[in-house]
Coordinates of C-alpha atoms in Angstrom, one line a residue:
X1 CA 0.0 0.0 0.0
X2 CA 1.4 3.3 -1.1
X3 CA 0.6 6.6 0.4
X4 CA -0.6 5.2 3.7
X5 CA 0.6 6.7 7.0
X6 CA 0.2 5.0 10.4
X7 CA -2.1 6.6 13.0
X8 CA -0.4 8.4 15.9
X9 CA -0.3 6.4 19.2
X10 CA -3.6 6.6 21.1
X11 CA -1.9 7.9 24.3
X12 CA -0.4 10.9 22.6
X13 CA -2.4 14.1 22.7
X14 CA -1.6 16.8 20.2
X15 CA -2.2 20.3 21.7
X16 CA -2.0 23.1 19.2
X17 CA -0.6 26.3 20.6
X18 CA -2.9 29.2 20.1
X19 CA -1.3 32.2 18.7
X20 CA -1.5 35.3 20.9
X21 CA -4.3 37.7 20.1
X22 CA -3.2 40.2 17.6
X23 CA -2.1 43.6 18.9
X24 CA -4.1 46.3 17.3
X25 CA -1.1 48.3 16.1
X26 CA -3.3 50.6 13.9
X27 CA -5.6 51.1 16.8
X28 CA -2.8 52.2 19.0
X29 CA -1.4 54.5 16.3
X30 CA -4.9 55.9 15.8
X31 CA -5.2 56.7 19.5
X32 CA -1.9 58.5 19.5
X33 CA -2.7 60.5 16.3
X34 CA -6.1 61.5 17.6
X35 CA -4.6 62.6 21.0
X36 CA -1.8 64.6 19.3
X37 CA -4.3 66.3 17.0
X38 CA -6.7 67.1 19.8
X39 CA -3.9 68.6 21.9
X40 CA -2.1 70.5 19.1
X41 CA -5.0 71.4 16.8
X42 CA -7.8 73.1 18.6
X43 CA -11.2 73.2 16.9
X44 CA -12.1 76.6 15.7
X45 CA -15.4 78.2 15.1
X46 CA -15.3 77.3 11.4
X47 CA -14.8 73.6 12.3
X48 CA -17.8 73.7 14.7
X49 CA -19.9 75.3 12.0
X50 CA -18.9 72.6 9.5
X51 CA -19.5 69.8 11.9
X52 CA -22.6 67.7 12.1
X53 CA -24.0 66.0 15.2
X54 CA -26.7 63.9 13.5
X55 CA -26.0 60.2 13.2
X56 CA -27.9 60.2 9.9
X57 CA -28.7 62.5 7.0
X58 CA -31.3 62.5 4.3
X59 CA -31.2 65.1 1.5
X60 CA -34.3 67.3 1.4
X61 CA -37.0 66.0 -0.9
X62 CA -36.1 62.3 -0.6
X63 CA -38.4 59.7 0.9
X64 CA -37.7 58.4 4.4
X65 CA -37.7 54.9 2.8
X66 CA -34.3 55.7 1.3
X67 CA -32.7 56.2 4.7
X68 CA -34.6 53.2 6.1
X69 CA -33.2 51.0 3.4
X70 CA -29.7 52.3 3.9
X71 CA -29.9 51.6 7.7
X72 CA -31.2 48.1 7.1
X73 CA -28.3 47.2 4.9
X74 CA -30.3 46.8 1.7
X75 CA -27.5 48.6 -0.2
X76 CA -24.3 46.7 -0.9
X77 CA -21.2 48.7 0.2
X78 CA -19.0 48.9 -2.9
X79 CA -16.0 50.7 -1.6
X80 CA -14.6 52.4 1.5
X81 CA -12.0 54.9 2.7
X82 CA -10.3 55.1 6.0
X83 CA -9.5 58.5 7.5
X84 CA -7.8 57.3 10.6
X85 CA -4.7 59.3 11.6
X86 CA -5.4 62.1 9.1
X87 CA -5.6 65.7 10.2
X88 CA -8.7 67.8 9.2
X89 CA -7.2 69.1 5.9
X90 CA -5.9 65.7 4.9
X91 CA -9.2 64.0 5.8
X92 CA -11.3 66.5 3.9
X93 CA -9.1 66.2 0.8
X94 CA -9.1 62.4 0.9
X95 CA -12.9 62.4 1.4
X96 CA -13.5 64.7 -1.6
X97 CA -11.2 62.7 -3.8
X98 CA -12.8 59.4 -2.7
X99 CA -16.3 60.6 -3.4
X100 CA -15.4 62.0 -6.8
X101 CA -13.7 58.7 -7.7
X102 CA -16.7 56.7 -6.5
X103 CA -19.1 58.9 -8.4
X104 CA -17.0 58.6 -11.6
X105 CA -16.9 54.8 -11.2
X106 CA -20.7 54.6 -10.7
X107 CA -20.5 53.4 -7.1
X108 CA -23.6 54.2 -5.2
X109 CA -23.0 53.0 -1.6
X110 CA -19.7 53.5 0.2
X111 CA -18.3 53.3 3.7
X112 CA -16.4 56.2 5.3
X113 CA -14.4 55.2 8.4
X114 CA -13.6 58.2 10.5
X115 CA -12.8 56.4 13.8
X116 CA -14.3 56.4 17.2
X117 CA -12.0 58.9 18.8
X118 CA -10.8 56.6 21.6
X119 CA -7.5 58.5 21.8
X120 CA -8.9 61.9 22.3
X121 CA -9.1 63.4 25.9
X122 CA -12.9 63.5 25.8
X123 CA -13.1 60.1 24.1
X124 CA -15.1 61.7 21.2
X125 CA -14.2 61.6 17.6
X126 CA -13.1 64.9 16.1
X127 CA -13.4 63.6 12.6
X128 CA -16.8 62.1 13.2
X129 CA -18.5 65.5 13.5
X130 CA -16.5 67.1 10.7
X131 CA -17.1 64.2 8.2
X132 CA -20.8 64.3 8.9
X133 CA -20.9 68.1 8.2
X134 CA -18.7 67.7 5.0
X135 CA -21.0 64.9 3.7
X136 CA -24.1 66.9 4.3
X137 CA -22.6 69.8 2.2
X138 CA -21.8 67.6 -0.8
X139 CA -24.3 67.6 -3.7
X140 CA -23.5 64.0 -4.6
X141 CA -24.4 62.7 -1.1
X142 CA -28.1 61.6 -0.9
X143 CA -28.0 60.1 2.5
X144 CA -25.8 58.6 5.2
X145 CA -26.3 56.7 8.4
X146 CA -24.1 55.2 11.1
X147 CA -22.7 51.8 10.1
X148 CA -23.8 48.6 11.9
X149 CA -21.4 47.3 14.5
X150 CA -19.7 44.7 12.3
X151 CA -19.1 47.4 9.7
X152 CA -17.6 49.9 12.0
X153 CA -20.4 51.1 14.3
X154 CA -19.9 54.5 15.7
X155 CA -16.6 54.8 13.8
X156 CA -18.0 54.6 10.3
X157 CA -20.8 55.9 8.1
X158 CA -22.6 54.3 5.2
X159 CA -23.1 56.8 2.5
X160 CA -25.5 56.7 -0.4
X161 CA -24.3 58.6 -3.5
X162 CA -26.4 59.9 -6.4
X163 CA -26.4 58.2 -9.8
X164 CA -23.7 59.3 -12.2
X165 CA -25.3 61.4 -15.0

């Protein structure tokens, strides 16, 4: 008989060693970056005016059903961008570029990860409010809502974009 291997002895127990849980290096870096920005980059009046506090947004004139479907996950997320570790200007530029690219490619539903702000002194995300305000100002954004916990929860938004014309 070829290709046959004997069974291991019955009194031998094979214990696999479990690898240690992964260290969230990006999470630690995000906390440090958020802490540094919150300490060295105070939020001015303009930033407060631009920020949004609502966990959802629906463009005026659209049916509530659009937002309900977005919240329930009936739209498939086609792309995402991660703004972790970016300052306000970098985040705004990356978000604008990302939205323009998605619109050009015909993508309708995207995820924007802004982070939870765990590294900030008040444990609130600076980018969360800013991103919400920026999205509400963009003509291509029809609606957004907070992501479900597996998709980022309080640290991400699901955004519905208009059809490319």
